[in-house]
Amino acid sequence: MNVPLNGIKGRYCLIFNHIMQTNKLKKTIRKFKCFAAFALLIMITHAVYAQQNTSVKGTVVDEKGATLPGVSVMMVDQTTKKQESTVTDLKGIFVFNNVKIGNRYDFSFNYVGYEKKTSPAFLINPGTNNSILIRMETSSSGLNDVVVVGYGSQRKTKITGAISQVKSEELNKYAGSNFAQQLAGKAAGVVINDASAQPGTDPQIVIRGIGTLTAGVSPLVVVDGFPLSEGSSLNTVNPQDIETIDILKDPASAAIYGSRAANGVILITTKNGRSDKNTVSFDFYTGAQVRADKVDLVDGYQFAQLNTEARDWGYVSRNPTSRSISDDYATRVSKGANKRDLRLNYIQPYLNNQPGLTNTDWLDEIFRTAPISSYNVAVSGGNDKSKYYFSGNYFDQDGIVIETGLKRYSMSFKFDSKLSKSFDVGLSINPSYNRQKFFQNDASRSSDAIGAALIMYPFFPARNNDGSLAISQQITANTPEDGALGENPVAIMEKTKYNKNLFRTFGNAYLNFKPITGLTFKSLLGGDYSNSFIDFFTPSDVGEYRTAAPKPARTSETNGSVINYLWENTLTFEKTFGKHDINVLAGTTFQKESGNNTLVSGTGIPDNNIDNIAGASSFSVVPQRYVWTQLSYLTRLQYAYANKYLFSAAIRRDGSSRFGQDAKWGNFPSVTGGWIVSREDFFPKVNWIDLLKFRATYGKAGNNQIGNYSSYALANPLSYVSGSTLLPGFAAVNPANSTLSWETKTSYNFGMDLGLFKVLNLSANYYSMVTSDLLLQVPVPSQSGYDSALQNVGRASNKGLELELSGTNIKLGPLSWNFGANIASNKNKVLELGPGQNQIVTGTNSAFRTKVGGPIAELYGYNVTGVYKNQSEIDNSPHVAGALLGDYIVQDVNGDGKITPDDRMGFGTYAPKITYGFNSSLAYKSFELSFSINGIWGRKIYDNGLVNMESGEGFSMADTYYYENRYHPVNNPNGFLAQPNTNYSANRLNTNASNIFFQKADYIRLRNVQLTYNLSSKLLSKLKVSRASVYVTGNNLLTVTNFRGFNPDATSDNVLTSGYSNSNYPVARSFVAGFNLTF
Amino acid sequence: MKPSSSLPLKNHNIPMKKIINKILVTGGLFCLLGITSCTKELNQQPITSKSLTNFLTTETEVEEYVNAVYGTLQLNGLYGLYLPAIGEIPSDNTFDEVPANDSGMYGQLDQFTTVASNGMLSDLWKNSYQGIQRANTVLNRIDGIPYASAATKQARKGEMHFVRALLYFNMVRVFGDVPLVIKETTNPNEFFGQGRTNKDLVYAQIISDLTNAIQELPASTTTSGKAVKTAAQSLIGKVYLTLGKFAESKAVLADVVASGRHQLLAEPADIFALTNKNNNEIIFAVQFASGINGNSEGSSAYQQFSPSGTISGAKGHNLPTKSFYQLYSASDKRKTAYVGLTSAGTPFSTKLKASATTPVDGGSNFVVLRYADVLLMLAEDENELGNTETAKTYLNLVRRRAGLADATQQSQVDVRDAITLERRLELIGEGHRWFDLLRTGTAVSVMNAWFASQNITTRITNRDLLQPIPQDQIDTDPAIKQNP
């Protein structure tokens, strides 16, 4: 094809021809017109410059010849050594004006994901046709990616620590409100426990196992250099604003964050404007979420049978010689039956299997199909001086439990500018407003929808025939025989108001000053302000557990605000001379947080007209205020020789207000080394090995996540009364500890990276970490006046192996395949506890043990070997006094002929032995199919909800598993679960903590499947759209597990009772469809 | 947007030296800021709590701590809820209507199936030692703190001695040997390995504390609810009685009578009226009030001890048994003054009154010591010392007030039984009966006879007289050994 090309000659024609070959004509002409206009402009501009100067321009394309915008171009004048830099524009074109004719210039080109390119000693000819064409090649498996390392960034090849990186494309395949949910399965050794999946609740993030016992387990989250304080909501960060997440897993890498880094550090880099290009991007998705758990309750007829069996056997077993199942109600009363020995007064029709009776599935009543949607618009752009990124997001997720949900309105604004050659400034602000409708997911039978539903009998409706809420029907009906006096959870949820509004804005401003080449002084001021308001009201016309309506109305509100600021000053010096490459960092940071929180509770509410504290006549106020501060000094040296030998050393010195007068300061050193073997001369020159690197790190990091004033003996209010006069009192609630300080995690990490065939990258890490001086809430003998004391005692270790394998741009014919696979093991062990202390037993039914030599929070209880089916089995074996037929046979573990608490044993832990993930993305023409799987192996959970459902106490609802497997001497003689019995013996109470209820919670979950269709570029160019795609996504479509509870990620927040579950809000299955449009 | 054409940069002709100086100055400034103001910032004092380090230095602050010692008595493990049940539910006086409720903890005590993880016992243990430790703290520090009035200071010491003795007395009766701690805790780790102290030593400490308290306490107080001299005398009288030291008991209880500070109210119904709290018959009562301090000064005992279905949250824990109710003669005023009946005929104690606010905020005080108890103890002392007639004079004071005729029993044994019965009728619901059975050595025989009469299969032995040591204490420190 031949088109006249005025004014374009020489090298540029080559480019043009190339474009002609690979692109369609129309597009080219459009490009050409643009270019011609541009060239004309340049020519005109040139006229005003001195004769000896001209311009040089060029185009950067990728392997396929498509132009690459946003490529950094650096030009160095060989004569004057003067540097200049720019980036390519939307069409991949860059221009340098003011180049000297006859001089030679070195050009270098950098772009994330591509190999660095150079064009040395380019001679500038007179005239205006100095043109360069650069073809960039994708880097082998992203080895040249930039990884954020804390106070700086490094190329992936130079990394010596254990750092996992997850990019935004991977994250946003999961439709959720926070990035933590999206991280599940993406990085080896990073476990996400969506323990209560209520919208707006943060998941637990565990990096390389838990190494602490009673201090916090959360990693430090740093957003664009600003460390968020622990416990601050992750839901206020819009996941669609995130560019990359870098996870510093080994304490040596994290040590630069000192006393807060022991649980690992998550560095979030938000999106920024990228080039001379202005982009407007719309993202929208919407979909539905449904229940995906496996809890299956019995129906009314089955429950009637179970409940009656329990009451009958309860009645008879108290005195089998004089009582009989056939005793009627009056006879039972006359024989001294207690209320639960009587049959429910309304039960007979169900026992008779009379059809058409009320048969409510309460889980169907409290769960629903819930919509989720997100609207996101992002505008970004910039020029060679300034970049900006602006986004707005509206996120709206209803919970799968009725009357729950989160609405988030958030914005992000980021601006960076070069003021002059030596000054850069930048600013980012991220305001958000969250409105959450929620309930306390604490299994309360009065206020937790799930907890309340599990004691609701199917015999009662949620609504009356006229559609009104059925109030207190079960309470009234069950009172004579003390059945479960539960209130209708639908009524509880609909009538109770529990809202949380959170306004938050955080961000930072920085100034970079570069007085000389390589030296940067950076001053960063960060701030985080949040204001929360929680509004609670429960009216009188709905009852609660054991309380029929009307009850006294109650209300409360909580007003809180937190202000946190950070001032950080760092000096960085970078220099390459010869084969030496150094980077030195030194700095100070100071951070201070002040918070206050006022809880006002109101009672004495005469009517329900005002649904907030204004309606109350009597108030109590609980004020809380705190301040914490941290002052730190840090320095780091990174050194590379010949790009083969890598070394770094860092130390941070931290002072914290949280610690005792005598122990405020701590030092956190680290050293790391790396050796890129594949760059050695002796290394065989094979073209299929791109990289072989060995790494080792050693370092210490701290954990300071305890209360703000834990070193003091705090005296809290404990008042008394005389007549009606209050006598204000205060008493110490904990002993003082002036030497209280951080716990320290010391770690070794050995790693290896292998790059193969330019597409595969294998990374392996072995780590060994010991946490010493544990911040341990040591249970102490109560005669001290205290139950526990926070001390720095004890040690625990975590060891593990991690493998990550990724493939990038693997060509399978017309298909292009990317994948990532990871697997990690972790084993923890308690090495030492408090002085003379061998174990800590804690939790509901004392079901958790943390023992020296064993793992943290082992499930602890009796070993059940069967069910007593005849009296001689009881009489002829060790048993607890009062054991009844149909109770559990308990193993006499220590063989002393008695069943005592010493016969309890360990049954595994919540902390998984193995975690793994697999992500794959397959592109074919305009289609892309991706999925990800994550899995957990070796986990056990103690689910109190299941204890209630499967204990046979004849009170709570039961599940079908119990119904089918319960022992009954006649109907089910092979049943292996204890017989229903309201006469709940010591044996049954003891065995509430036993292998019967310690459940395996391993799972493999299809976390997401996404099919994307990218609209053809032909169509798009007509519409002036650069990218348009539509997609459908399914999240949590399939979870393979034997766990019968609501949520196999369920756990309590307390490390010592990890794996304790109680009606935890289940993770939903969701289906969404969305589109993306970029201009 | 078109790429903006670049403006020529201003030439920075600042000499390098100047730049370096600038950096050093700025850097130095930051460091300086860091070292001075920021280092100071690392010292943060609690804002909404007090710190014991600089607390307890003035009279006002000691008074606050003393109030907290009394406040401890309101906790659930003590007189707020559990202790009254622990002292009565194992006996033939009261029972648990639905034994399975609240993890069966009341039911276990009622039916002698108590497990070591019983929550009531665990809380009794913990809360008792919290109170003991708080009293120790005051006693340890008060001497060094100036008081405007020496008499007030002395009274506070007496109060602390009294409360500590009361708590140990309960513990030793429930558990037998218990660890004895009478100093302020500085390092809680010191208690690992301490083990349980022989109960004789604990009793010696109780007597010593009460002897001090009798010396230190004033005859009366303007702040109702605080311990007075007669409270210490009555308590030590009960301790002596428990130890079988009838003469010592009689002597000190006679002092209570002689003090003239207390009398029997004319009508039993008036003793526990909410409008008549801390009347002359009351010697020491743990104070509760409804609607005070955000409803935090009430007790949930009324709610928990009401028959289930009567008020919201009622669980029928610790209800008088029907056989007990039948012991009242028709003319006994106490039959209606102390006990009510539901429409279904279930008896309940009316000594705890309904709350004016929410059911968990009951305003009835819990009476620990009252004059009728003192008179009956005196009767018992006199009878055991062989003074049967004198014993009957005390007994008859109580009977007459109840609208009953004088006792007609003659023999020591018969009078003893009459006193025992009178104690049951007079003191129902006040948490005494089980301890009375224990101290008179009749628990096993009385309970087994009662079980047989009720067609209940349970039988007890001496092993059942002490409650198990809370399992959490043993789990924490194996030096604490379980009762056999």
Coordinates of N, CA, C and O in Angstrom, one line a residue, chain B residues 229-320:
Chain B
K229 N -19.4 -2.2 114.0 CA -18.9 -3.1 115.1 C -19.7 -4.4 115.2 O -19.2 -5.5 115.3
T230 N -21.0 -4.2 115.3 CA -21.9 -5.4 115.5 C -21.8 -6.4 114.4 O -22.1 -7.6 114.5
A231 N -21.5 -5.9 113.2 CA -21.4 -6.8 112.0 C -20.2 -7.7 112.2 O -20.3 -8.9 112.0
A232 N -19.1 -7.1 112.7 CA -17.9 -7.9 112.9 C -18.2 -8.9 114.1 O -17.8 -10.1 114.0
Q233 N -18.9 -8.4 115.1 CA -19.2 -9.3 116.2 C -20.1 -10.4 115.8 O -19.9 -11.6 116.2
S234 N -21.1 -10.1 115.0 CA -22.1 -11.2 114.6 C -21.3 -12.2 113.7 O -21.6 -13.4 113.8
L235 N -20.5 -11.7 112.9 CA -19.8 -12.6 112.0 C -18.8 -13.5 112.8 O -18.8 -14.7 112.5
I236 N -18.1 -12.9 113.7 CA -17.1 -13.8 114.4 C -17.9 -14.8 115.3 O -17.5 -15.9 115.5
G237 N -19.1 -14.3 115.7 CA -20.0 -15.2 116.5 C -20.4 -16.4 115.6 O -20.3 -17.6 116.0
K238 N -20.6 -16.2 114.3 CA -21.0 -17.2 113.4 C -19.7 -18.1 113.1 O -19.9 -19.4 113.0
V239 N -18.6 -17.5 113.0 CA -17.4 -18.3 112.8 C -17.1 -19.2 114.0 O -16.9 -20.4 113.8
Y240 N -17.2 -18.7 115.2 CA -17.0 -19.5 116.4 C -18.1 -20.6 116.4 O -17.7 -21.8 116.7
L241 N -19.3 -20.3 116.1 CA -20.3 -21.3 116.1 C -20.0 -22.4 115.1 O -20.1 -23.6 115.4
T242 N -19.5 -22.0 113.9 CA -19.1 -23.0 112.9 C -18.0 -23.9 113.4 O -17.9 -25.1 113.1
L243 N -17.1 -23.3 114.2 CA -16.0 -24.1 114.7 C -16.3 -24.8 116.0 O -15.5 -25.5 116.6
G244 N -17.6 -24.7 116.4 CA -18.0 -25.4 117.6 C -17.6 -24.7 118.9 O -17.6 -25.3 120.0
K245 N -17.1 -23.5 118.8 CA -16.7 -22.7 120.0 C -17.9 -22.0 120.5 O -18.0 -20.7 120.3
F246 N -18.8 -22.7 121.2 CA -20.1 -22.1 121.6 C -19.9 -21.0 122.6 O -20.6 -20.0 122.5
A247 N -19.0 -21.2 123.6 CA -18.9 -20.1 124.6 C -18.4 -18.8 124.0 O -18.9 -17.7 124.3
E248 N -17.4 -18.9 123.1 CA -16.8 -17.7 122.5 C -17.9 -17.1 121.7 O -18.1 -15.8 121.7
S249 N -18.7 -17.9 121.0 CA -19.7 -17.4 120.1 C -20.8 -16.7 120.9 O -21.2 -15.6 120.6
K250 N -21.2 -17.3 122.0 CA -22.2 -16.8 122.9 C -21.8 -15.4 123.4 O -22.5 -14.4 123.4
A251 N -20.5 -15.3 123.9 CA -20.0 -14.1 124.5 C -20.1 -12.9 123.5 O -20.6 -11.9 123.8
V252 N -19.7 -13.2 122.3 CA -19.6 -12.0 121.4 C -21.0 -11.7 120.8 O -21.3 -10.5 120.6
L253 N -21.8 -12.7 120.7 CA -23.2 -12.4 120.2 C -24.0 -11.7 121.3 O -24.9 -10.9 121.0
A254 N -23.7 -12.1 122.5 CA -24.4 -11.4 123.6 C -24.0 -9.9 123.6 O -24.9 -9.0 123.9
D255 N -22.8 -9.6 123.1 CA -22.4 -8.2 123.0 C -23.3 -7.5 122.0 O -23.6 -6.3 122.1
V256 N -23.6 -8.2 120.9 CA -24.5 -7.6 119.9 C -25.8 -7.3 120.5 O -26.3 -6.2 120.3
V257 N -26.3 -8.2 121.2 CA -27.6 -8.0 121.9 C -27.5 -6.8 122.8 O -28.3 -5.9 122.8
A258 N -26.4 -6.8 123.6 CA -26.3 -5.8 124.6 C -26.1 -4.4 124.0 O -26.4 -3.4 124.7
S259 N -25.6 -4.4 122.8 CA -25.3 -3.0 122.2 C -26.6 -2.2 122.0 O -26.5 -1.0 121.9
G260 N -27.7 -2.9 121.9 CA -29.0 -2.2 121.8 C -29.1 -1.6 120.4 O -30.1 -0.8 120.2
R261 N -28.2 -1.9 119.5 CA -28.3 -1.3 118.2 C -29.3 -1.9 117.3 O -29.7 -1.4 116.2
H262 N -29.7 -3.2 117.6 CA -30.6 -3.9 116.7 C -31.8 -4.4 117.4 O -31.8 -4.6 118.6
Q263 N -32.8 -4.7 116.7 CA -34.0 -5.2 117.2 C -34.8 -6.0 116.1 O -34.5 -5.7 114.9
L264 N -35.7 -6.8 116.5 CA -36.5 -7.5 115.5 C -37.6 -6.5 115.2 O -38.2 -5.8 116.0
L265 N -37.9 -6.4 113.9 CA -39.0 -5.5 113.5 C -40.3 -6.3 113.8 O -40.3 -7.5 113.9
A266 N -41.3 -5.5 114.0 CA -42.6 -6.1 114.5 C -43.2 -7.0 113.4 O -43.7 -8.1 113.7
E267 N -43.1 -6.6 112.2 CA -43.7 -7.4 111.1 C -42.6 -8.0 110.2 O -41.8 -7.3 109.6
P268 N -42.7 -9.3 110.0 CA -41.7 -9.9 109.1 C -41.7 -9.3 107.7 O -40.7 -9.1 107.0
A269 N -42.9 -8.9 107.3 CA -43.1 -8.3 105.9 C -42.3 -7.0 105.7 O -42.0 -6.6 104.6
D270 N -42.0 -6.4 106.9 CA -41.3 -5.1 106.7 C -39.8 -5.2 106.5 O -39.1 -4.3 106.1
I271 N -39.2 -6.4 106.9 CA -37.8 -6.5 106.9 C -37.2 -6.3 105.6 O -36.1 -5.7 105.4
F272 N -37.9 -6.8 104.6 CA -37.2 -6.8 103.2 C -37.9 -5.8 102.3 O -37.7 -5.8 101.1
A273 N -38.8 -5.0 102.9 CA -39.4 -4.0 102.0 C -38.4 -3.0 101.4 O -37.4 -2.6 102.1
L274 N -38.6 -2.7 100.1 CA -37.7 -1.8 99.5 C -37.7 -0.4 100.1 O -36.7 0.3 100.0
T275 N -38.8 -0.1 100.8 CA -38.8 1.2 101.4 C -38.2 1.2 102.8 O -38.2 2.2 103.4
N276 N -37.7 0.1 103.2 CA -37.3 0.0 104.6 C -35.9 -0.7 104.7 O -35.6 -1.5 105.5
K277 N -35.1 -0.4 103.6 CA -33.8 -1.0 103.6 C -32.9 -0.6 104.8 O -33.1 0.6 105.3
N278 N -32.0 -1.4 105.2 CA -31.1 -1.0 106.3 C -31.8 -0.6 107.6 O -31.4 0.3 108.2
N279 N -32.9 -1.4 107.8 CA -33.6 -1.1 109.1 C -32.8 -1.7 110.3 O -31.8 -2.3 110.1
N280 N -33.4 -1.5 111.4 CA -32.7 -1.9 112.7 C -32.4 -3.4 112.8 O -31.5 -3.8 113.5
E281 N -33.1 -4.2 112.1 CA -32.9 -5.6 112.2 C -31.7 -6.0 111.3 O -31.0 -7.1 111.6
I282 N -31.4 -5.2 110.3 CA -30.2 -5.6 109.4 C -28.9 -5.2 110.1 O -28.7 -4.1 110.5
I283 N -28.0 -6.1 110.1 CA -26.7 -5.9 110.7 C -25.7 -5.6 109.6 O -24.9 -4.7 109.7
F284 N -25.7 -6.4 108.6 CA -24.9 -6.2 107.4 C -25.6 -6.7 106.2 O -26.0 -7.8 106.1
A285 N -25.7 -5.8 105.2 CA -26.3 -6.2 103.9 C -25.5 -5.6 102.8 O -25.1 -4.5 102.8
V286 N -25.4 -6.4 101.7 CA -24.7 -5.9 100.5 C -25.8 -5.1 99.8 O -26.9 -5.6 99.6
Q287 N -25.4 -3.9 99.5 CA -26.3 -2.9 99.0 C -26.5 -3.0 97.4 O -25.6 -3.2 96.7
F288 N -27.8 -2.9 97.1 CA -28.1 -2.9 95.6 C -29.2 -1.8 95.5 O -29.9 -1.5 96.5
A289 N -29.3 -1.2 94.3 CA -30.4 -0.2 94.1 C -30.7 -0.2 92.6 O -29.8 -0.4 91.7
S290 N -32.0 -0.1 92.3 CA -32.4 0.0 90.9 C -32.3 1.4 90.4 O -32.4 2.4 91.1
G291 N -32.0 1.4 89.1 CA -32.1 2.7 88.4 C -30.9 3.7 88.7 O -31.0 4.9 88.5
I292 N -29.9 3.1 89.3 CA -28.7 4.0 89.6 C -27.6 3.7 88.7 O -27.4 2.5 88.4
N293 N -26.8 4.7 88.3 CA -25.6 4.5 87.6 C -25.8 3.6 86.3 O -25.1 2.7 86.1
G294 N -26.8 4.0 85.6 CA -27.1 3.3 84.3 C -27.5 1.9 84.6 O -27.1 1.0 83.9
N295 N -28.3 1.7 85.6 CA -28.8 0.4 86.0 C -27.7 -0.6 86.3 O -27.9 -1.8 86.0
S296 N -26.6 -0.1 86.8 CA -25.5 -1.1 87.1 C -25.4 -1.4 88.6 O -24.4 -2.1 89.0
E297 N -26.2 -0.9 89.4 CA -26.1 -1.1 90.8 C -27.1 -2.1 91.4 O -27.3 -2.3 92.6
G298 N -27.9 -2.7 90.4 CA -28.9 -3.7 90.9 C -28.3 -5.1 90.8 O -27.2 -5.3 90.3
S299 N -29.2 -6.1 91.2 CA -28.8 -7.5 91.2 C -29.7 -8.2 90.3 O -30.9 -7.9 90.2
S300 N -29.3 -9.3 89.6 CA -30.1 -10.1 88.7 C -30.7 -11.3 89.5 O -31.4 -12.1 88.9
A301 N -30.4 -11.3 90.8 CA -30.9 -12.5 91.6 C -32.4 -12.6 91.5 O -33.0 -13.7 91.4
Y302 N -33.1 -11.5 91.7 CA -34.6 -11.5 91.6 C -35.0 -12.2 90.3 O -35.9 -13.1 90.3
Q303 N -34.5 -11.8 89.2 CA -34.9 -12.4 87.9 C -34.5 -13.8 87.9 O -35.4 -14.7 87.5
Q304 N -33.3 -14.2 88.2 CA -32.8 -15.6 88.1 C -33.6 -16.5 89.0 O -33.7 -17.7 88.8
F305 N -34.0 -16.0 90.2 CA -34.6 -16.8 91.2 C -36.1 -16.8 91.2 O -36.8 -17.3 92.0
S306 N -36.6 -16.1 90.1 CA -38.1 -16.2 90.0 C -38.5 -17.4 89.1 O -37.7 -17.8 88.2
P307 N -39.6 -18.0 89.4 CA -40.0 -19.2 88.6 C -40.1 -18.8 87.1 O -40.5 -17.7 86.7
S308 N -39.7 -19.7 86.2 CA -39.6 -19.4 84.8 C -41.0 -19.1 84.3 O -42.0 -19.7 84.7
G309 N -41.0 -18.2 83.4 CA -42.3 -17.8 82.8 C -43.0 -16.6 83.6 O -43.9 -16.1 83.1
T310 N -42.5 -16.3 84.8 CA -43.2 -15.3 85.6 C -42.8 -13.9 85.1 O -43.6 -13.0 84.9
I311 N -41.5 -13.7 85.0 CA -41.0 -12.4 84.4 C -40.0 -12.8 83.3 O -39.5 -13.9 83.3
S312 N -39.7 -11.8 82.5 CA -38.8 -12.1 81.4 C -37.4 -12.5 81.9 O -36.9 -11.8 82.8
G313 N -36.9 -13.5 81.3 CA -35.5 -14.0 81.7 C -35.5 -14.8 83.0 O -34.5 -15.3 83.4
A314 N -36.7 -15.0 83.6 CA -36.7 -15.8 84.8 C -36.3 -17.3 84.5 O -36.7 -17.8 83.5
K315 N -35.5 -17.9 85.5 CA -35.1 -19.2 85.2 C -35.4 -20.2 86.4 O -35.1 -21.3 86.3
G316 N -36.0 -19.7 87.4 CA -36.4 -20.6 88.5 C -35.2 -21.2 89.2 O -35.4 -22.3 89.7
H317 N -34.1 -20.6 89.2 CA -33.0 -21.1 90.0 C -33.2 -20.8 91.4 O -33.7 -19.7 91.8
N318 N -32.9 -21.7 92.3 CA -33.0 -21.5 93.7 C -34.4 -21.2 94.3 O -34.6 -20.2 95.0
L319 N -35.4 -22.0 93.8 CA -36.7 -21.8 94.3 C -36.9 -22.6 95.6 O -36.4 -23.8 95.7
P320 N -37.7 -22.1 96.6 CA -38.0 -23.0 97.8 C -38.7 -24.2 97.3 O -39.6 -24.2 96.4

